[in-house]
Amino acid sequence: MTGARPYRTAYVNARLLDPASGLDARGSLLTEGETIVGRGPDTLADGIPDDAAVVDCDGLCLGPGLVDMRVHLREPGAEHKETLQTGGAAAVAGGVTSMVCLPDTDPVIDDAAAVEFIARRARQIGLTKVYPYAAATRGFDGQHLAEMGLLAEAGACAFTDGARTIADAQVMRRALTYASTFGLLIVQHAEEPSLAANGAMTSGALATRLGLPGIPREAEAIMLDRDVRLAEMTGARYHAAHVSTASGLAVLRKARERGLPVTCDTAPPYFALNELAVGDYRTFAKLSPPLRAEEDRLAIAEGVRDGSIDVVASDHSPQDQDSKRQPFAEAAFGGAGLETLLPVTLQLYHQGALDLLTCLERLTVAPARLLDLPAGTLEPGTPADLVLFDPDAGWRVEADDLHSKSKNSPFDGMPVQGRVFRTVVDGRPVFTGEAR
Amino acid sequence: MTDMPRYPHRHLLGIQGLHPPEINALLDLSERYAEQNQGADKKDSTLRGRTVINLFFENSTRTRTSFELAGKRLGADVINMQVATSSVAKGETLIDTAMTLNAMHVDVLAVRHPDSGAVQLLSEKTNCAVINGGDGRHEHPTQALLDALTIRRRKGRLEGLTVAICGDVLHSRVARSNIHLLNTMGARVRVVAPRTLLPSGVETLGVDVYHDITEGVRGCDIIMMLRLQQERMQGSYVPSVREFFRFFGLDYAKLANAAPDALIMHPGPMNRGVEIDSDLADDFERSVIREQVEMGVAVRMACLEALAANAESSAGGAA
């Protein structure tokens, strides 16, 4: 018996993909306890240690587990839609090993006790690691700053009013200014609320034909434009969540060219679908921000390609049947996304827009760096959070087969490529899919 | 009359623009009054026959009392005028007030006003000498002078000291006057606050900016705490009292980083447990807060005397 030595696992015969170091090569990876201790073409060239468990990867891709920086987990307060347990199960099935949950719960995550509750529950469940955002304003009132310093000490990784926009310019200015005192990041759902009020889908010919109230694309660009100016004025870090329009992205691109510390993410629906998905009043395609026109979809895909969109996040927004089986205008916004994050993003690879390593970069090391999370890399010494996947394996999204408690996928019925076979968190396998 | 250097100006509207000899002249004179105030007979007749009016457009107990006592100890006739500022067109009223005062032949006017620049406007419209008792967030020169006097008596100098001014610098006239005075006298000034409580471009006033009080007070000789108004710590500028105290309030642990003989000052009134730990505020080894109040009377006596003397000499010159 080797006594105190932690268990070891050898992943052999893998295509190692590590966007952080640019590694894309056949080789092996060795984990010891919770940590990666070696990886590369020459790792384990001298043989596999006797005490190590062996996982034959059969030539499949082994990369860092995905880091999903925008997930609604609905616990506490709406456990009928999702819980930390069911959300965790959906995440590991999607290859996600770290996720950042939004504070849009009941009660809102705006005090240290709530942050600690999430962290403790996620540890007990032991699936995907969960890092909470905390509210930027107290109870999302849009007026009074939350205790960002104390919340950050408790473990909040950034500050956002979640699905709500911080609308008041003076409040946003102070939130940015106060956050920058501690070097903290503000994440904004950028949508001018007065323009979006009562809207159900993006404005345009289709909304007119369907007779649905529209949300103009300008609602996004106007808010982003304001926020970029406030970020410049305050010198604060600013992150725009789920960018969905060409004009909004143009605002951010220009800010970036001027050297401002401004970043953004988008979600797969915004580069994989357009407003036509709403079709015949399909409420599963009712998202916030709404699905946009084809030219917007193309611009967002291009943004992911050229890096002006830093991160792809699932924007997982589980909604129960009662919330979605409604007349379109009454139905809740949001789509489940954890389990389709990888395959839908891989569409960009299959279309030839970007290579596999870059695709993975947007899903792993980019969000990890942005939020300073210990994740997203295969570097020895880092946590053994891994995903083994076949980028080519095809399957059809069937909402009823999703692990998420809510089944509201906007991709329901869509054929996709990219299948997760094993997800590892801290050296422990937490998901194993059936072999081909 | 005296071979001491004199304060040469007609008014005392602010510290900005004063030169070291002018500041020293007022401090030296204040020093003499500080001694006089500690004696049994605190009263003299320097300002006998003169009229001093304390014109306060803002509620104040301590500053008004301090000016009143200063005037009375110099033998002047002192009148307090408390003026409500609400519900009147302020600009017009202020000029009207000046005209009224001119008709009363006032000699020295001590004014506090909630609007920056209002005291200067009044000084342009009245015939008397004007002391700024605090205008908006602009200046509070007698506070800076009494702080300087307190420091000088404890440390023997101002030059070369490192002073941290902590808290709501944004809204503070005390901070601005102190920054000007301390910089003029060769001290090194830091401001310590969350960025929401710092005015934009504060570093152009010649201060080093800190956002962490533990670092901000490191090695400091003097720590000046500022008052944080209740309405500003409920989420508008600062999320909460407990967060402010945690990161920017002064307690023994944070004080341990300052110089071993560092002194703590506060212009009052204090918020115990908000900007300063209650025990620390009462620690007479470290806190000179009571001494500041004592020096306030001496400084205001010196200012009244200097301005009255200047008014007399210019009147004499004209005659």
Short mmCIF file of N, CA, C and O in Angstrom, two decimals, chain B residues 100-175:
data_model
loop_
_atom_site.label_atom_id
_atom_site.label_comp_id
_atom_site.label_asym_id
_atom_site.label_seq_id
_atom_site.Cartn_x
_atom_site.Cartn_y
_atom_site.Cartn_z
N THR B 100 -28.54 94.96 4.94
CA THR B 100 -29.01 95.15 6.31
C THR B 100 -27.83 95.27 7.27
O THR B 100 -27.78 96.14 8.13
N LEU B 101 -26.86 94.36 7.09
CA LEU B 101 -25.70 94.36 7.99
C LEU B 101 -24.88 95.63 7.84
O LEU B 101 -24.37 96.19 8.81
N ASN B 102 -24.77 96.12 6.60
CA ASN B 102 -24.02 97.35 6.37
C ASN B 102 -24.63 98.50 7.18
O ASN B 102 -23.92 99.32 7.77
N ALA B 103 -25.96 98.52 7.21
CA ALA B 103 -26.64 99.59 7.93
C ALA B 103 -26.41 99.51 9.44
O ALA B 103 -26.56 100.48 10.16
N MET B 104 -26.03 98.30 9.91
CA MET B 104 -25.82 98.11 11.35
C MET B 104 -24.39 98.39 11.78
O MET B 104 -24.07 98.28 12.96
N HIS B 105 -23.50 98.69 10.82
CA HIS B 105 -22.09 98.97 11.12
C HIS B 105 -21.42 97.84 11.90
O HIS B 105 -20.88 98.04 12.98
N VAL B 106 -21.50 96.67 11.32
CA VAL B 106 -20.84 95.49 11.91
C VAL B 106 -19.35 95.57 11.60
O VAL B 106 -18.95 96.07 10.55
N ASP B 107 -18.51 95.09 12.52
CA ASP B 107 -17.07 95.11 12.27
C ASP B 107 -16.56 93.80 11.68
O ASP B 107 -15.81 93.79 10.72
N VAL B 108 -16.95 92.71 12.31
CA VAL B 108 -16.52 91.40 11.79
C VAL B 108 -17.73 90.49 11.69
O VAL B 108 -18.57 90.44 12.59
N LEU B 109 -17.76 89.78 10.56
CA LEU B 109 -18.86 88.87 10.30
C LEU B 109 -18.28 87.46 10.16
O LEU B 109 -17.36 87.24 9.37
N ALA B 110 -18.77 86.51 10.98
CA ALA B 110 -18.39 85.11 10.80
C ALA B 110 -19.57 84.41 10.16
O ALA B 110 -20.67 84.44 10.69
N VAL B 111 -19.34 83.82 8.99
CA VAL B 111 -20.46 83.30 8.20
C VAL B 111 -20.31 81.82 7.91
O VAL B 111 -19.24 81.36 7.51
N ARG B 112 -21.37 81.09 8.10
CA ARG B 112 -21.46 79.73 7.58
C ARG B 112 -22.62 79.66 6.62
O ARG B 112 -23.71 80.17 6.90
N HIS B 113 -22.38 79.02 5.47
CA HIS B 113 -23.43 78.93 4.45
C HIS B 113 -23.33 77.59 3.73
O HIS B 113 -22.22 77.12 3.49
N PRO B 114 -24.47 76.97 3.39
CA PRO B 114 -24.41 75.66 2.72
C PRO B 114 -23.92 75.71 1.27
O PRO B 114 -23.57 74.67 0.72
N ASP B 115 -23.87 76.91 0.68
CA ASP B 115 -23.42 77.00 -0.72
C ASP B 115 -21.98 77.44 -0.80
O ASP B 115 -21.59 78.47 -0.23
N SER B 116 -21.19 76.69 -1.58
CA SER B 116 -19.82 77.09 -1.83
C SER B 116 -19.81 78.46 -2.51
O SER B 116 -20.59 78.70 -3.42
N GLY B 117 -18.95 79.37 -2.03
CA GLY B 117 -18.84 80.68 -2.67
C GLY B 117 -19.76 81.73 -2.10
O GLY B 117 -19.60 82.91 -2.39
N ALA B 118 -20.73 81.32 -1.26
CA ALA B 118 -21.69 82.28 -0.72
C ALA B 118 -21.00 83.28 0.22
O ALA B 118 -21.35 84.46 0.26
N VAL B 119 -20.00 82.81 0.96
CA VAL B 119 -19.32 83.69 1.91
C VAL B 119 -18.51 84.75 1.17
O VAL B 119 -18.48 85.92 1.55
N GLN B 120 -17.91 84.32 0.07
CA GLN B 120 -17.17 85.30 -0.73
C GLN B 120 -18.11 86.35 -1.30
O GLN B 120 -17.80 87.56 -1.28
N LEU B 121 -19.25 85.91 -1.79
CA LEU B 121 -20.24 86.85 -2.33
C LEU B 121 -20.63 87.88 -1.27
O LEU B 121 -20.68 89.08 -1.53
N LEU B 122 -20.86 87.38 -0.06
CA LEU B 122 -21.23 88.28 1.03
C LEU B 122 -20.10 89.27 1.33
O LEU B 122 -20.33 90.45 1.59
N SER B 123 -18.87 88.78 1.26
CA SER B 123 -17.72 89.65 1.56
C SER B 123 -17.60 90.78 0.54
O SER B 123 -17.10 91.85 0.83
N GLU B 124 -18.09 90.51 -0.68
CA GLU B 124 -18.01 91.53 -1.73
C GLU B 124 -19.09 92.59 -1.55
O GLU B 124 -19.00 93.67 -2.12
N LYS B 125 -20.13 92.25 -0.79
CA LYS B 125 -21.26 93.16 -0.69
C LYS B 125 -21.34 93.87 0.66
O LYS B 125 -22.21 94.71 0.87
N THR B 126 -20.50 93.48 1.61
CA THR B 126 -20.56 94.13 2.92
C THR B 126 -19.32 94.99 3.14
O THR B 126 -18.31 94.83 2.45
N ASN B 127 -19.42 95.89 4.11
CA ASN B 127 -18.30 96.77 4.41
C ASN B 127 -17.39 96.22 5.50
O ASN B 127 -16.38 96.83 5.81
N CYS B 128 -17.76 95.10 6.09
CA CYS B 128 -17.00 94.61 7.24
C CYS B 128 -16.04 93.49 6.84
O CYS B 128 -16.05 93.02 5.71
N ALA B 129 -15.21 93.10 7.80
CA ALA B 129 -14.33 91.96 7.59
C ALA B 129 -15.16 90.68 7.71
O ALA B 129 -16.06 90.60 8.53
N VAL B 130 -14.82 89.70 6.87
CA VAL B 130 -15.61 88.46 6.86
C VAL B 130 -14.71 87.26 7.13
O VAL B 130 -13.64 87.12 6.51
N ILE B 131 -15.13 86.43 8.07
CA ILE B 131 -14.46 85.15 8.32
C ILE B 131 -15.37 84.04 7.80
O ILE B 131 -16.56 84.00 8.14
N ASN B 132 -14.79 83.17 7.01
CA ASN B 132 -15.55 82.03 6.51
C ASN B 132 -15.64 80.96 7.59
O ASN B 132 -14.63 80.38 7.99
N GLY B 133 -16.85 80.74 8.06
CA GLY B 133 -17.06 79.68 9.06
C GLY B 133 -17.48 78.37 8.43
O GLY B 133 -18.02 77.50 9.10
N GLY B 134 -17.21 78.26 7.13
CA GLY B 134 -17.57 77.05 6.39
C GLY B 134 -18.57 77.36 5.31
O GLY B 134 -19.68 77.77 5.61
N ASP B 135 -18.16 77.17 4.03
CA ASP B 135 -19.10 77.40 2.92
C ASP B 135 -19.18 76.16 2.06
O ASP B 135 -18.21 75.76 1.42
N GLY B 136 -20.35 75.55 2.04
CA GLY B 136 -20.59 74.38 1.20
C GLY B 136 -19.51 73.34 1.40
O GLY B 136 -19.16 73.00 2.53
N ARG B 137 -18.99 72.84 0.27
CA ARG B 137 -17.87 71.91 0.38
C ARG B 137 -16.57 72.58 -0.05
O ARG B 137 -15.64 71.93 -0.50
N HIS B 138 -16.53 73.92 0.12
CA HIS B 138 -15.39 74.68 -0.40
C HIS B 138 -14.27 74.82 0.62
O HIS B 138 -13.22 74.22 0.48
N GLU B 139 -14.50 75.63 1.68
CA GLU B 139 -13.43 75.84 2.66
C GLU B 139 -13.99 76.02 4.07
O GLU B 139 -15.15 76.40 4.26
N HIS B 140 -13.16 75.72 5.03
CA HIS B 140 -13.47 75.94 6.44
C HIS B 140 -12.14 76.31 7.10
O HIS B 140 -11.53 75.51 7.81
N PRO B 141 -11.68 77.55 6.84
CA PRO B 141 -10.29 77.89 7.19
C PRO B 141 -9.99 77.83 8.69
O PRO B 141 -8.89 77.41 9.07
N THR B 142 -10.95 78.24 9.55
CA THR B 142 -10.61 78.23 10.98
C THR B 142 -10.45 76.80 11.50
O THR B 142 -9.68 76.54 12.41
N GLN B 143 -11.16 75.84 10.87
CA GLN B 143 -10.98 74.44 11.26
C GLN B 143 -9.56 73.97 10.90
O GLN B 143 -8.90 73.31 11.70
N ALA B 144 -9.11 74.32 9.69
CA ALA B 144 -7.76 73.92 9.29
C ALA B 144 -6.72 74.55 10.21
O ALA B 144 -5.72 73.92 10.57
N LEU B 145 -6.97 75.81 10.59
CA LEU B 145 -6.01 76.49 11.47
C LEU B 145 -5.99 75.85 12.86
O LEU B 145 -4.92 75.66 13.45
N LEU B 146 -7.16 75.49 13.38
CA LEU B 146 -7.17 74.89 14.71
C LEU B 146 -6.57 73.48 14.67
O LEU B 146 -5.92 73.05 15.62
N ASP B 147 -6.75 72.79 13.54
CA ASP B 147 -6.10 71.49 13.39
C ASP B 147 -4.58 71.67 13.36
O ASP B 147 -3.83 70.93 14.01
N ALA B 148 -4.14 72.67 12.61
CA ALA B 148 -2.70 72.92 12.51
C ALA B 148 -2.11 73.30 13.86
O ALA B 148 -1.03 72.86 14.23
N LEU B 149 -2.85 74.11 14.60
CA LEU B 149 -2.36 74.54 15.92
C LEU B 149 -2.24 73.32 16.85
O LEU B 149 -1.25 73.18 17.57
N THR B 150 -3.25 72.46 16.80
CA THR B 150 -3.23 71.26 17.64
C THR B 150 -2.02 70.39 17.30
O THR B 150 -1.31 69.91 18.19
N ILE B 151 -1.80 70.21 16.00
CA ILE B 151 -0.66 69.38 15.57
C ILE B 151 0.65 70.04 16.01
O ILE B 151 1.54 69.39 16.56
N ARG B 152 0.77 71.35 15.79
CA ARG B 152 2.01 72.06 16.08
C ARG B 152 2.35 71.97 17.56
O ARG B 152 3.49 71.80 17.94
N ARG B 153 1.31 72.09 18.40
CA ARG B 153 1.56 72.03 19.84
C ARG B 153 1.99 70.63 20.28
O ARG B 153 2.78 70.48 21.20
N ARG B 154 1.46 69.59 19.60
CA ARG B 154 1.80 68.22 19.97
C ARG B 154 3.12 67.76 19.35
O ARG B 154 3.88 67.04 19.98
N LYS B 155 3.34 68.14 18.10
CA LYS B 155 4.48 67.60 17.35
C LYS B 155 5.61 68.62 17.19
O LYS B 155 6.69 68.28 16.71
N GLY B 156 5.31 69.88 17.54
CA GLY B 156 6.34 70.91 17.44
C GLY B 156 6.55 71.43 16.04
O GLY B 156 7.37 72.33 15.82
N ARG B 157 5.87 70.88 15.05
CA ARG B 157 6.08 71.31 13.66
C ARG B 157 4.94 70.77 12.80
O ARG B 157 4.18 69.90 13.23
N LEU B 158 4.89 71.30 11.58
CA LEU B 158 3.97 70.75 10.57
C LEU B 158 4.79 70.15 9.42
O LEU B 158 4.42 69.13 8.85
N GLU B 159 5.91 70.81 9.13
CA GLU B 159 6.74 70.42 8.00
C GLU B 159 7.23 68.98 8.18
O GLU B 159 7.68 68.59 9.26
N GLY B 160 7.13 68.22 7.10
CA GLY B 160 7.69 66.88 7.11
C GLY B 160 6.80 65.81 7.71
O GLY B 160 7.13 64.63 7.64
N LEU B 161 5.69 66.21 8.30
CA LEU B 161 4.78 65.21 8.85
C LEU B 161 3.97 64.55 7.73
O LEU B 161 3.73 65.17 6.69
N THR B 162 3.57 63.32 7.96
CA THR B 162 2.68 62.65 7.02
C THR B 162 1.29 62.58 7.64
O THR B 162 1.13 62.07 8.75
N VAL B 163 0.32 63.14 6.92
CA VAL B 163 -1.04 63.25 7.44
C VAL B 163 -2.00 62.50 6.52
O VAL B 163 -2.00 62.72 5.31
N ALA B 164 -2.80 61.60 7.10
CA ALA B 164 -3.82 60.90 6.33
C ALA B 164 -5.18 61.50 6.65
O ALA B 164 -5.56 61.58 7.81
N ILE B 165 -5.89 61.95 5.62
CA ILE B 165 -7.25 62.46 5.79
C ILE B 165 -8.20 61.38 5.27
O ILE B 165 -8.13 61.02 4.09
N CYS B 166 -9.04 60.86 6.16
CA CYS B 166 -9.78 59.64 5.83
C CYS B 166 -11.29 59.86 5.84
O CYS B 166 -11.81 60.44 6.79
N GLY B 167 -11.96 59.37 4.82
CA GLY B 167 -13.42 59.36 4.83
C GLY B 167 -14.02 60.19 3.71
O GLY B 167 -13.52 60.19 2.59
N ASP B 168 -15.08 60.90 4.03
CA ASP B 168 -15.86 61.58 3.01
C ASP B 168 -15.19 62.88 2.55
O ASP B 168 -15.62 63.98 2.88
N VAL B 169 -14.14 62.74 1.77
CA VAL B 169 -13.42 63.90 1.25
C VAL B 169 -14.31 64.65 0.24
O VAL B 169 -14.27 65.88 0.17
N LEU B 170 -15.13 63.90 -0.48
CA LEU B 170 -15.96 64.50 -1.53
C LEU B 170 -16.77 65.69 -1.02
O LEU B 170 -16.79 66.75 -1.63
N HIS B 171 -17.45 65.51 0.11
CA HIS B 171 -18.35 66.55 0.60
C HIS B 171 -17.71 67.45 1.65
O HIS B 171 -18.39 68.24 2.27
N SER B 172 -16.39 67.32 1.86
CA SER B 172 -15.80 67.94 3.03
C SER B 172 -15.03 69.22 2.73
O SER B 172 -14.03 69.22 2.02
N ARG B 173 -15.50 70.33 3.33
CA ARG B 173 -14.74 71.58 3.28
C ARG B 173 -13.55 71.50 4.22
O ARG B 173 -12.52 72.11 4.00
N VAL B 174 -13.71 70.73 5.30
CA VAL B 174 -12.61 70.56 6.25
C VAL B 174 -11.42 69.92 5.54
O VAL B 174 -10.27 70.35 5.69
N ALA B 175 -11.70 68.89 4.73
CA ALA B 175 -10.62 68.21 4.01
C ALA B 175 -9.93 69.18 3.07
O ALA B 175 -8.70 69.24 3.02
#
